[in-house]
Amino acid sequence: MRVGDNSVWRKLRPEDPRRVRKFRERTEGLQWDGANAKSSLSELFAAVDDLAESEVRYYYRRRGTRALISTAARFLAWLLGSVGLLLPLLAGTAAPVFREWGQYGYVFLAAAACLLGANALFGGTSGHVRFVHVQLELEKLIAESRIAWCRHLASHGEDEYVDAGFDLVLAYAQGLHAATLAETGRWGEDALNALAEYRQSIKSRASGAR
């Protein structure tokens, strides 16, 4: 890939399959003869490094959305639940204005439960925790890989430079994809568990209403 295309390549979402094609285009023209091996190896490392950075930016954006969903759902659930608990108590007081409102306590409690269910079902809180975890994990991987690369540049002789460099780049790529695959697995597990719990709660409520 040409240098002028880097900005376009970086703007693609990490889950966009075109990133694989762009990565291939960036690396397929590399030359591995003795005169070009070092510069080509550095370009290969930079291409993997850009993939890792784009993943960090992706999860940083996603964690913000999930944090907003989680905070809004939990705050509204607390507010509605508190109102639902207070209304029957207020209805039992001497103030006549609250007597008719006591019957709506269950409505507010049900609304609070629905919000908590939506938060779990759509991965608000759990998604935020997952995305923070994988972002920090990727940042750790990037820092360690860049330090290892600098050490490699400073310490290896001419003969072993290319082989050791390939090992570093390969380990970097494997660590990157292992982290994202692990997060995807956690996401799938959380989503399936939340869906199963939601279905079970619906069945329980339907059985109790009969």
C-alpha atoms as a printed R data frame, in Angstrom:
    type eleno elety resid chain resno       x       y      z
1   ATOM     1    CA   MET     A     1   0.000   0.000  0.000
2   ATOM     2    CA   ARG     A     2   1.216   3.496 -0.750
3   ATOM     3    CA   VAL     A     3   1.805   5.958  2.062
4   ATOM     4    CA   GLY     A     4  -1.008   8.187  0.804
5   ATOM     5    CA   ASP     A     5  -3.480   5.350  1.299
6   ATOM     6    CA   ASN     A     6  -2.712   4.927  5.008
7   ATOM     7    CA   SER     A     7  -5.372   7.406  6.150
8   ATOM     8    CA   VAL     A     8  -8.063   5.522  4.239
9   ATOM     9    CA   TRP     A     9  -6.819   2.199  5.549
10  ATOM    10    CA   ARG     A    10  -6.857   3.423  9.156
11  ATOM    11    CA   LYS     A    11 -10.468   4.653  8.883
12  ATOM    12    CA   LEU     A    12 -11.832   1.194  8.052
13  ATOM    13    CA   ARG     A    13 -13.575  -0.504 10.960
14  ATOM    14    CA   PRO     A    14 -11.617  -3.446 12.415
15  ATOM    15    CA   GLU     A    15 -14.397  -5.902 11.589
16  ATOM    16    CA   ASP     A    16 -14.478  -4.727  7.955
17  ATOM    17    CA   PRO     A    17 -13.104  -7.572  5.755
18  ATOM    18    CA   ARG     A    18 -11.541  -4.966  3.476
19  ATOM    19    CA   ARG     A    19  -8.864  -4.503  6.117
20  ATOM    20    CA   VAL     A    20  -7.509  -7.950  5.230
21  ATOM    21    CA   ARG     A    21  -7.270  -6.948  1.573
22  ATOM    22    CA   LYS     A    22  -5.634  -3.639  2.471
23  ATOM    23    CA   PHE     A    23  -3.135  -5.437  4.688
24  ATOM    24    CA   ARG     A    24  -2.288  -7.762  1.802
25  ATOM    25    CA   GLU     A    25  -1.881  -4.840 -0.583
26  ATOM    26    CA   ARG     A    26   0.432  -3.119  1.862
27  ATOM    27    CA   THR     A    27   2.670  -6.156  2.288
28  ATOM    28    CA   GLU     A    28   2.557  -8.046 -1.007
29  ATOM    29    CA   GLY     A    29   5.084  -5.721 -2.694
30  ATOM    30    CA   LEU     A    30   7.725  -6.114 -0.023
31  ATOM    31    CA   GLN     A    31  11.080  -7.372 -1.205
32  ATOM    32    CA   TRP     A    32  13.107  -9.834  0.835
33  ATOM    33    CA   ASP     A    33  16.487  -9.817 -0.848
34  ATOM    34    CA   GLY     A    34  19.505  -8.907  1.227
35  ATOM    35    CA   ALA     A    35  19.377  -5.209  0.437
36  ATOM    36    CA   ASN     A    36  15.658  -4.761  1.198
37  ATOM    37    CA   ALA     A    37  15.001  -7.304  3.947
38  ATOM    38    CA   LYS     A    38  15.410  -4.876  6.858
39  ATOM    39    CA   SER     A    39  13.169  -2.151  5.443
40  ATOM    40    CA   SER     A    40  10.560  -4.720  4.373
41  ATOM    41    CA   LEU     A    41  10.553  -6.270  7.830
42  ATOM    42    CA   SER     A    42  10.034  -2.832  9.384
43  ATOM    43    CA   GLU     A    43   7.126  -2.182  7.016
44  ATOM    44    CA   LEU     A    44   5.595  -5.542  7.934
45  ATOM    45    CA   PHE     A    45   5.848  -4.725 11.633
46  ATOM    46    CA   ALA     A    46   4.294  -1.303 11.007
47  ATOM    47    CA   ALA     A    47   1.389  -2.908  9.132
48  ATOM    48    CA   VAL     A    48   0.620  -5.228 12.052
49  ATOM    49    CA   ASP     A    49   1.085  -2.295 14.428
50  ATOM    50    CA   ASP     A    50  -1.535  -0.286 12.514
51  ATOM    51    CA   LEU     A    51  -3.968  -3.195 12.815
52  ATOM    52    CA   ALA     A    52  -3.417  -3.238 16.566
53  ATOM    53    CA   GLU     A    53  -3.911   0.530 16.893
54  ATOM    54    CA   SER     A    54  -7.147   0.390 14.925
55  ATOM    55    CA   GLU     A    55  -8.423  -2.307 17.287
56  ATOM    56    CA   VAL     A    56  -7.658  -0.102 20.298
57  ATOM    57    CA   ARG     A    57  -9.517   2.837 18.736
58  ATOM    58    CA   TYR     A    58 -12.458   0.561 17.923
59  ATOM    59    CA   TYR     A    59 -12.817  -0.763 21.458
60  ATOM    60    CA   TYR     A    60 -12.318   2.732 22.886
61  ATOM    61    CA   ARG     A    61 -15.315   3.950 20.858
62  ATOM    62    CA   ARG     A    62 -17.419   0.919 21.756
63  ATOM    63    CA   ARG     A    63 -16.713   1.192 25.478
64  ATOM    64    CA   GLY     A    64 -18.050   4.765 25.440
65  ATOM    65    CA   THR     A    65 -21.352   3.642 23.924
66  ATOM    66    CA   ARG     A    66 -21.686   0.750 26.342
67  ATOM    67    CA   ALA     A    67 -20.857   2.990 29.296
68  ATOM    68    CA   LEU     A    68 -23.640   5.366 28.274
69  ATOM    69    CA   ILE     A    69 -26.162   2.524 27.933
70  ATOM    70    CA   SER     A    70 -25.106   1.020 31.243
71  ATOM    71    CA   THR     A    71 -25.215   4.287 33.184
72  ATOM    72    CA   ALA     A    72 -28.559   5.381 31.744
73  ATOM    73    CA   ALA     A    73 -30.208   1.987 32.271
74  ATOM    74    CA   ARG     A    74 -28.966   1.574 35.841
75  ATOM    75    CA   PHE     A    75 -29.835   5.140 36.845
76  ATOM    76    CA   LEU     A    76 -33.348   4.958 35.391
77  ATOM    77    CA   ALA     A    77 -33.880   1.512 36.939
78  ATOM    78    CA   TRP     A    78 -32.825   2.872 40.332
79  ATOM    79    CA   LEU     A    79 -35.110   5.888 39.923
80  ATOM    80    CA   LEU     A    80 -38.146   3.903 38.809
81  ATOM    81    CA   GLY     A    81 -37.527   1.185 41.393
82  ATOM    82    CA   SER     A    82 -37.271   3.754 44.160
83  ATOM    83    CA   VAL     A    83 -40.538   5.356 43.072
84  ATOM    84    CA   GLY     A    84 -42.157   1.934 42.886
85  ATOM    85    CA   LEU     A    85 -41.129   1.168 46.446
86  ATOM    86    CA   LEU     A    86 -42.133   4.552 47.827
87  ATOM    87    CA   LEU     A    87 -45.598   4.809 46.276
88  ATOM    88    CA   PRO     A    88 -47.246   2.032 48.380
89  ATOM    89    CA   LEU     A    89 -45.656   3.516 51.504
90  ATOM    90    CA   LEU     A    90 -46.921   6.978 50.662
91  ATOM    91    CA   ALA     A    91 -50.368   5.581 49.926
92  ATOM    92    CA   GLY     A    92 -50.527   4.301 53.505
93  ATOM    93    CA   THR     A    93 -49.989   7.763 54.978
94  ATOM    94    CA   ALA     A    94 -52.662  10.201 56.013
95  ATOM    95    CA   ALA     A    95 -52.143  12.362 52.934
96  ATOM    96    CA   PRO     A    96 -55.084  11.665 50.601
97  ATOM    97    CA   VAL     A    97 -53.204  12.829 47.516
98  ATOM    98    CA   PHE     A    98 -51.051   9.660 47.523
99  ATOM    99    CA   ARG     A    99 -53.792   7.079 48.081
100 ATOM   100    CA   GLU     A   100 -54.609   6.544 44.428
101 ATOM   101    CA   TRP     A   101 -50.936   6.332 43.453
102 ATOM   102    CA   GLY     A   102 -50.182   3.286 45.551
103 ATOM   103    CA   GLN     A   103 -51.513   0.899 42.905
104 ATOM   104    CA   TYR     A   104 -48.903   2.102 40.397
105 ATOM   105    CA   GLY     A   105 -45.960   0.940 42.495
106 ATOM   106    CA   TYR     A   106 -45.812  -2.403 40.675
107 ATOM   107    CA   VAL     A   107 -45.803  -0.617 37.332
108 ATOM   108    CA   PHE     A   108 -42.693   1.339 38.266
109 ATOM   109    CA   LEU     A   109 -41.016  -1.773 39.654
110 ATOM   110    CA   ALA     A   110 -41.794  -3.676 36.441
111 ATOM   111    CA   ALA     A   111 -40.365  -0.821 34.372
112 ATOM   112    CA   ALA     A   112 -37.187  -0.879 36.467
113 ATOM   113    CA   ALA     A   113 -36.872  -4.628 35.943
114 ATOM   114    CA   CYS     A   114 -37.334  -4.168 32.194
115 ATOM   115    CA   LEU     A   115 -34.523  -1.608 32.102
116 ATOM   116    CA   LEU     A   116 -32.181  -3.929 33.979
117 ATOM   117    CA   GLY     A   117 -33.174  -6.736 31.634
118 ATOM   118    CA   ALA     A   118 -32.441  -4.562 28.598
119 ATOM   119    CA   ASN     A   119 -29.081  -3.589 30.062
120 ATOM   120    CA   ALA     A   120 -28.174  -7.266 30.468
121 ATOM   121    CA   LEU     A   121 -29.689  -8.360 27.156
122 ATOM   122    CA   PHE     A   122 -27.937  -5.712 25.076
123 ATOM   123    CA   GLY     A   123 -24.659  -5.926 26.960
124 ATOM   124    CA   GLY     A   124 -24.555  -2.472 28.478
125 ATOM   125    CA   THR     A   125 -22.571  -3.071 31.662
126 ATOM   126    CA   SER     A   126 -21.003  -6.387 30.628
127 ATOM   127    CA   GLY     A   127 -20.021  -4.930 27.241
128 ATOM   128    CA   HIS     A   128 -18.359  -1.942 28.868
129 ATOM   129    CA   VAL     A   129 -16.342  -4.208 31.155
130 ATOM   130    CA   ARG     A   130 -15.318  -6.436 28.238
131 ATOM   131    CA   PHE     A   131 -14.270  -3.536 26.026
132 ATOM   132    CA   VAL     A   132 -12.229  -1.876 28.779
133 ATOM   133    CA   HIS     A   133 -10.509  -5.193 29.458
134 ATOM   134    CA   VAL     A   134  -9.621  -5.913 25.841
135 ATOM   135    CA   GLN     A   135  -8.499  -2.315 25.206
136 ATOM   136    CA   LEU     A   136  -6.066  -2.478 28.125
137 ATOM   137    CA   GLU     A   137  -4.928  -5.921 27.019
138 ATOM   138    CA   LEU     A   138  -4.235  -4.659 23.499
139 ATOM   139    CA   GLU     A   139  -2.409  -1.585 24.795
140 ATOM   140    CA   LYS     A   140  -0.213  -3.892 26.884
141 ATOM   141    CA   LEU     A   141   0.459  -6.044 23.823
142 ATOM   142    CA   ILE     A   142   1.358  -2.997 21.701
143 ATOM   143    CA   ALA     A   143   3.734  -1.605 24.313
144 ATOM   144    CA   GLU     A   144   5.477  -4.929 24.860
145 ATOM   145    CA   SER     A   145   5.755  -5.609 21.123
146 ATOM   146    CA   ARG     A   146   7.216  -2.173 20.380
147 ATOM   147    CA   ILE     A   147   9.751  -2.522 23.189
148 ATOM   148    CA   ALA     A   148  10.727  -5.970 21.930
149 ATOM   149    CA   TRP     A   149  11.056  -4.561 18.407
150 ATOM   150    CA   CYS     A   150  13.342  -1.746 19.565
151 ATOM   151    CA   ARG     A   151  15.449  -4.264 21.445
152 ATOM   152    CA   HIS     A   152  15.606  -6.378 18.320
153 ATOM   153    CA   LEU     A   153  16.765  -3.408 16.239
154 ATOM   154    CA   ALA     A   154  19.495  -2.617 18.722
155 ATOM   155    CA   SER     A   155  20.845  -6.064 19.549
156 ATOM   156    CA   HIS     A   156  20.723  -8.442 16.585
157 ATOM   157    CA   GLY     A   157  23.492  -8.927 14.088
158 ATOM   158    CA   GLU     A   158  23.129  -9.056 10.340
159 ATOM   159    CA   ASP     A   159  22.734 -12.831 10.021
160 ATOM   160    CA   GLU     A   160  20.017 -13.425 12.588
161 ATOM   161    CA   TYR     A   161  18.174 -10.128 12.105
162 ATOM   162    CA   VAL     A   162  15.515 -11.311  9.628
163 ATOM   163    CA   ASP     A   163  14.645 -14.622 11.306
164 ATOM   164    CA   ALA     A   164  14.325 -13.055 14.751
165 ATOM   165    CA   GLY     A   165  12.347 -10.151 13.285
166 ATOM   166    CA   PHE     A   166   9.847 -12.496 11.682
167 ATOM   167    CA   ASP     A   167   9.389 -14.266 15.013
168 ATOM   168    CA   LEU     A   168   8.583 -10.950 16.704
169 ATOM   169    CA   VAL     A   169   6.101  -9.858 14.033
170 ATOM   170    CA   LEU     A   170   4.414 -13.264 14.061
171 ATOM   171    CA   ALA     A   171   4.100 -13.226 17.861
172 ATOM   172    CA   TYR     A   172   2.643  -9.707 17.671
173 ATOM   173    CA   ALA     A   173   0.026 -10.760 15.110
174 ATOM   174    CA   GLN     A   174  -0.859 -13.888 17.070
175 ATOM   175    CA   GLY     A   175  -1.270 -11.921 20.289
176 ATOM   176    CA   LEU     A   176  -3.447  -9.345 18.546
177 ATOM   177    CA   HIS     A   177  -5.858 -11.882 17.123
178 ATOM   178    CA   ALA     A   178  -5.876 -13.989 20.295
179 ATOM   179    CA   ALA     A   179  -7.050 -10.949 22.280
180 ATOM   180    CA   THR     A   180  -9.824 -10.054 19.837
181 ATOM   181    CA   LEU     A   181 -10.970 -13.668 19.503
182 ATOM   182    CA   ALA     A   182 -11.119 -14.024 23.286
183 ATOM   183    CA   GLU     A   183 -13.246 -10.874 23.551
184 ATOM   184    CA   THR     A   184 -15.564 -12.156 20.826
185 ATOM   185    CA   GLY     A   185 -15.962 -15.402 22.735
186 ATOM   186    CA   ARG     A   186 -16.788 -13.537 25.944
187 ATOM   187    CA   TRP     A   187 -19.299 -11.400 24.050
188 ATOM   188    CA   GLY     A   188 -21.036 -14.456 22.607
189 ATOM   189    CA   GLU     A   189 -21.179 -16.162 25.982
190 ATOM   190    CA   ASP     A   190 -22.584 -13.070 27.710
191 ATOM   191    CA   ALA     A   191 -25.178 -12.528 24.973
192 ATOM   192    CA   LEU     A   192 -26.389 -16.136 25.052
193 ATOM   193    CA   ASN     A   193 -26.549 -16.204 28.859
194 ATOM   194    CA   ALA     A   194 -28.471 -12.914 28.985
195 ATOM   195    CA   LEU     A   195 -30.905 -14.143 26.325
196 ATOM   196    CA   ALA     A   196 -31.473 -17.422 28.177
197 ATOM   197    CA   GLU     A   197 -32.100 -15.599 31.469
198 ATOM   198    CA   TYR     A   198 -34.504 -13.188 29.772
199 ATOM   199    CA   ARG     A   199 -36.466 -16.037 28.189
200 ATOM   200    CA   GLN     A   200 -36.647 -17.831 31.535
201 ATOM   201    CA   SER     A   201 -37.919 -14.704 33.286
202 ATOM   202    CA   ILE     A   202 -40.624 -14.220 30.618
203 ATOM   203    CA   LYS     A   203 -41.745 -17.851 31.011
204 ATOM   204    CA   SER     A   204 -41.828 -17.520 34.802
205 ATOM   205    CA   ARG     A   205 -43.919 -14.361 34.663
206 ATOM   206    CA   ALA     A   206 -46.262 -15.875 32.114
207 ATOM   207    CA   SER     A   207 -46.757 -18.967 34.301
208 ATOM   208    CA   GLY     A   208 -47.381 -16.819 37.354
209 ATOM   209    CA   ALA     A   209 -49.985 -14.734 35.530
210 ATOM   210    CA   ARG     A   210 -52.134 -17.784 34.684
